[in-house]
C-alpha positions as YAML, in Angstrom:
chain: A
units: angstrom
residues:
- id: 1
  name: UNK
  ca: [22.32, -11.29, -34.32]
- id: 2
  name: UNK
  ca: [19.19, -10.65, -32.31]
- id: 3
  name: UNK
  ca: [17.23, -13.53, -30.97]
- id: 4
  name: UNK
  ca: [13.61, -13.64, -31.99]
- id: 5
  name: UNK
  ca: [12.76, -15.16, -28.60]
- id: 6
  name: UNK
  ca: [11.82, -12.71, -25.87]
- id: 7
  name: UNK
  ca: [11.80, -13.17, -22.11]
- id: 8
  name: UNK
  ca: [8.33, -13.16, -20.57]
- id: 9
  name: UNK
  ca: [7.69, -9.68, -19.22]
- id: 10
  name: UNK
  ca: [5.39, -8.24, -16.62]
- id: 11
  name: UNK
  ca: [3.01, -5.41, -17.41]
- id: 12
  name: UNK
  ca: [4.17, -2.07, -15.95]
- id: 13
  name: UNK
  ca: [1.34, -2.03, -13.38]
- id: 14
  name: UNK
  ca: [2.09, -5.51, -11.97]
- id: 15
  name: UNK
  ca: [3.24, -4.09, -8.62]
- id: 16
  name: UNK
  ca: [0.69, -2.34, -6.40]
- id: 17
  name: UNK
  ca: [0.41, -1.69, -2.68]
- id: 18
  name: UNK
  ca: [-2.57, -0.15, -0.89]
- id: 19
  name: UNK
  ca: [-2.57, 0.75, 2.81]
- id: 20
  name: UNK
  ca: [-5.45, 2.20, 4.82]
- id: 21
  name: UNK
  ca: [-5.20, 3.08, 8.52]
- id: 22
  name: UNK
  ca: [-8.43, 3.45, 10.50]
- id: 23
  name: UNK
  ca: [-8.93, 4.26, 14.16]
- id: 24
  name: UNK
  ca: [-11.29, 1.67, 15.67]
- id: 25
  name: UNK
  ca: [-11.39, 2.80, 19.31]
- id: 26
  name: UNK
  ca: [-9.65, 2.26, 22.65]
- id: 27
  name: UNK
  ca: [-6.30, 3.20, 21.08]
- id: 28
  name: UNK
  ca: [-6.52, 0.47, 18.43]
- id: 29
  name: UNK
  ca: [-6.01, 1.07, 14.70]
- id: 30
  name: UNK
  ca: [-6.73, -1.36, 11.86]
- id: 31
  name: UNK
  ca: [-4.09, -1.29, 9.13]
- id: 32
  name: UNK
  ca: [-5.50, -2.85, 5.95]
- id: 33
  name: UNK
  ca: [-2.84, -3.86, 3.44]
- id: 34
  name: UNK
  ca: [-3.55, -5.11, -0.08]
- id: 35
  name: UNK
  ca: [-0.56, -6.14, -2.18]
- id: 36
  name: UNK
  ca: [-0.14, -7.20, -5.79]
- id: 37
  name: UNK
  ca: [3.27, -8.39, -6.95]
- id: 38
  name: UNK
  ca: [4.04, -9.79, -10.38]
- id: 39
  name: UNK
  ca: [6.29, -12.70, -11.18]
- id: 40
  name: UNK
  ca: [7.56, -14.67, -14.12]
- id: 41
  name: UNK
  ca: [7.89, -18.18, -12.80]
- id: 42
  name: UNK
  ca: [7.90, -21.84, -13.70]
- id: 43
  name: UNK
  ca: [6.32, -22.86, -10.39]
- id: 44
  name: UNK
  ca: [3.41, -20.59, -9.41]
- id: 45
  name: UNK
  ca: [1.89, -23.00, -6.90]
- id: 46
  name: UNK
  ca: [2.94, -23.16, -3.27]
- id: 47
  name: UNK
  ca: [4.36, -19.65, -3.02]
- id: 48
  name: UNK
  ca: [3.76, -17.36, -0.06]
- id: 49
  name: UNK
  ca: [3.40, -13.60, -0.14]
- id: 50
  name: UNK
  ca: [4.73, -12.21, 3.15]
- id: 51
  name: UNK
  ca: [3.40, -8.97, 4.61]
- id: 52
  name: UNK
  ca: [5.39, -7.16, 7.29]
- id: 53
  name: UNK
  ca: [4.43, -4.20, 9.43]
- id: 54
  name: UNK
  ca: [7.44, -2.28, 10.76]
- id: 55
  name: UNK
  ca: [8.02, 1.00, 12.50]
- id: 56
  name: UNK
  ca: [10.16, 3.72, 10.92]
- id: 57
  name: UNK
  ca: [13.27, 2.29, 12.62]
- id: 58
  name: UNK
  ca: [12.82, -1.08, 10.90]
- id: 59
  name: UNK
  ca: [11.57, -2.99, 13.96]
- id: 60
  name: UNK
  ca: [9.10, -5.66, 12.81]
- id: 61
  name: UNK
  ca: [5.81, -5.22, 14.69]
- id: 62
  name: UNK
  ca: [3.82, -7.96, 12.99]
- id: 63
  name: UNK
  ca: [4.08, -10.40, 10.08]
- id: 64
  name: UNK
  ca: [1.44, -12.21, 8.04]
- id: 65
  name: UNK
  ca: [2.10, -15.11, 5.70]
- id: 66
  name: UNK
  ca: [-0.60, -15.34, 3.09]
- id: 67
  name: UNK
  ca: [-1.03, -17.87, 0.34]
- id: 68
  name: UNK
  ca: [-1.64, -15.43, -2.50]
- id: 69
  name: UNK
  ca: [-4.47, -15.54, -4.97]
- id: 70
  name: UNK
  ca: [-2.98, -16.18, -8.39]
- id: 71
  name: UNK
  ca: [-4.07, -14.33, -11.50]
- id: 72
  name: UNK
  ca: [-2.34, -15.80, -14.55]
- id: 73
  name: UNK
  ca: [-1.68, -13.29, -17.30]
- id: 74
  name: UNK
  ca: [-1.59, -14.08, -20.99]
- id: 75
  name: UNK
  ca: [1.96, -15.13, -21.87]
- id: 76
  name: UNK
  ca: [2.58, -16.16, -25.47]
- id: 77
  name: UNK
  ca: [6.01, -17.51, -24.50]
- id: 78
  name: UNK
  ca: [4.71, -20.09, -21.97]
- id: 79
  name: UNK
  ca: [4.80, -22.87, -24.55]
- id: 80
  name: UNK
  ca: [8.49, -22.15, -25.24]
- id: 81
  name: UNK
  ca: [9.85, -21.25, -21.80]
- id: 82
  name: UNK
  ca: [7.59, -23.23, -19.48]
- id: 83
  name: UNK
  ca: [7.24, -20.02, -17.47]
- id: 84
  name: UNK
  ca: [4.10, -18.04, -16.99]
- id: 85
  name: UNK
  ca: [3.54, -14.43, -16.12]
- id: 86
  name: UNK
  ca: [1.36, -14.01, -13.06]
- id: 87
  name: UNK
  ca: [0.21, -11.45, -10.52]
- id: 88
  name: UNK
  ca: [0.00, -12.61, -6.92]
- id: 89
  name: UNK
  ca: [-2.53, -10.79, -4.72]
- id: 90
  name: UNK
  ca: [-3.13, -10.86, -0.99]
- id: 91
  name: UNK
  ca: [-4.81, -8.77, 1.69]
- id: 92
  name: UNK
  ca: [-4.45, -8.68, 5.45]
- id: 93
  name: UNK
  ca: [-5.56, -6.43, 8.30]
- id: 94
  name: UNK
  ca: [-3.09, -5.78, 11.11]
- id: 95
  name: UNK
  ca: [-4.15, -4.26, 14.43]
- id: 96
  name: UNK
  ca: [-1.86, -1.70, 16.05]
- id: 97
  name: UNK
  ca: [-2.49, -0.85, 19.69]
- id: 98
  name: UNK
  ca: [-1.60, 2.75, 20.62]
- id: 99
  name: UNK
  ca: [0.52, 3.55, 17.54]
- id: 100
  name: UNK
  ca: [2.68, 6.65, 17.42]
- id: 101
  name: UNK
  ca: [0.42, 9.07, 15.59]
- id: 102
  name: UNK
  ca: [1.51, 11.17, 12.66]
- id: 103
  name: UNK
  ca: [1.61, 14.86, 13.52]
- id: 104
  name: UNK
  ca: [3.01, 18.00, 11.90]
- id: 105
  name: UNK
  ca: [5.52, 18.27, 14.74]
- id: 106
  name: UNK
  ca: [6.35, 14.54, 14.84]
- id: 107
  name: UNK
  ca: [5.65, 12.77, 11.52]
- id: 108
  name: UNK
  ca: [5.76, 9.16, 12.77]
- id: 109
  name: UNK
  ca: [5.68, 6.64, 9.95]
- id: 110
  name: UNK
  ca: [5.16, 2.91, 9.61]
- id: 111
  name: UNK
  ca: [6.28, 0.73, 6.72]
- id: 112
  name: UNK
  ca: [4.52, -2.22, 5.12]
- id: 113
  name: UNK
  ca: [6.78, -4.10, 2.70]
- id: 114
  name: UNK
  ca: [5.17, -7.17, 1.07]
- id: 115
  name: UNK
  ca: [7.66, -9.74, -0.21]
- id: 116
  name: UNK
  ca: [7.32, -12.44, -2.87]
- id: 117
  name: UNK
  ca: [10.57, -14.34, -3.35]
- id: 118
  name: UNK
  ca: [13.15, -11.58, -3.81]
- id: 119
  name: UNK
  ca: [10.67, -8.89, -4.92]
- id: 120
  name: UNK
  ca: [9.73, -6.30, -2.29]
- id: 121
  name: UNK
  ca: [7.52, -3.24, -2.63]
- id: 122
  name: UNK
  ca: [7.62, -0.63, 0.15]
- id: 123
  name: UNK
  ca: [5.45, 2.27, 1.21]
- id: 124
  name: UNK
  ca: [5.44, 4.52, 4.28]
- id: 125
  name: UNK
  ca: [2.23, 5.59, 5.97]
- id: 126
  name: UNK
  ca: [1.11, 7.36, 9.11]
- id: 127
  name: UNK
  ca: [-1.83, 6.92, 11.48]
- id: 128
  name: UNK
  ca: [-3.77, 10.16, 11.60]
- id: 129
  name: UNK
  ca: [-7.30, 11.52, 11.82]
- id: 130
  name: UNK
  ca: [-8.66, 14.51, 9.95]
- id: 131
  name: UNK
  ca: [-11.94, 16.08, 11.03]
- id: 132
  name: UNK
  ca: [-13.74, 18.92, 9.25]
- id: 133
  name: UNK
  ca: [-16.57, 20.79, 10.93]
- id: 134
  name: UNK
  ca: [-18.33, 23.97, 9.82]
- id: 135
  name: UNK
  ca: [-16.09, 25.99, 12.12]
- id: 136
  name: UNK
  ca: [-12.78, 24.13, 12.30]
- id: 137
  name: UNK
  ca: [-10.30, 21.69, 10.87]
- id: 138
  name: UNK
  ca: [-8.76, 19.18, 13.29]
- id: 139
  name: UNK
  ca: [-5.86, 16.76, 12.90]
- id: 140
  name: UNK
  ca: [-5.38, 14.12, 15.60]
- id: 141
  name: UNK
  ca: [-8.32, 15.67, 17.48]
- id: 142
  name: UNK
  ca: [-6.43, 19.00, 17.77]
- id: 143
  name: UNK
  ca: [-7.67, 22.12, 16.06]
- id: 144
  name: UNK
  ca: [-5.48, 23.30, 13.18]
- id: 145
  name: UNK
  ca: [-5.32, 26.99, 12.34]
- id: 146
  name: UNK
  ca: [-5.09, 27.68, 8.61]
- id: 147
  name: UNK
  ca: [-3.93, 31.15, 7.68]
- id: 148
  name: UNK
  ca: [-4.99, 32.48, 4.30]
- id: 149
  name: UNK
  ca: [-5.13, 35.79, 2.51]
- id: 150
  name: UNK
  ca: [-7.92, 35.07, 0.03]
- id: 151
  name: UNK
  ca: [-11.57, 35.84, 0.55]
- id: 152
  name: UNK
  ca: [-14.12, 33.83, -1.40]
- id: 153
  name: UNK
  ca: [-17.88, 34.25, -1.18]
- id: 154
  name: UNK
  ca: [-20.06, 31.44, -2.41]
- id: 155
  name: UNK
  ca: [-23.79, 31.88, -2.68]
- id: 156
  name: UNK
  ca: [-26.61, 30.59, -4.83]
- id: 157
  name: UNK
  ca: [-26.76, 33.97, -6.62]
- id: 158
  name: UNK
  ca: [-23.10, 33.76, -7.68]
- id: 159
  name: UNK
  ca: [-23.19, 30.13, -8.86]
- id: 160
  name: UNK
  ca: [-22.76, 29.55, -12.61]
- id: 161
  name: UNK
  ca: [-25.92, 28.69, -14.49]
...
């Protein structure tokens, strides 16, 4: 028959990864990584969430070991199993000097996989700038020509009231 006891489960949104790349000058870029990984564990204390920064070929460029902030989640089974459901969060800012920039002709990517025990979450990102002026659109400080066949006129007289 079916057991009435259920394994502790993580909510579906227990794994998140946010990466933001920002040019800070003199060829340096700050890569801000925020990671949230969930775990069902009997020993939440003393764990380390590891953040890596690698290039698209898998070469590790930098590593950060962060004691994660623990957010315990309600777990009705904790009294029975001794295990609790938790989300581990950490944030770190890496600095990349003269990264390979993402471009339409050469889409260079970096990877930031955080790891908690055997759980890894991976995302790819590129370092790029986008500038919009009244007369042009630029990516990586180079003007981008956008070809279009539509003509739209916007004026105060044509705005909905």
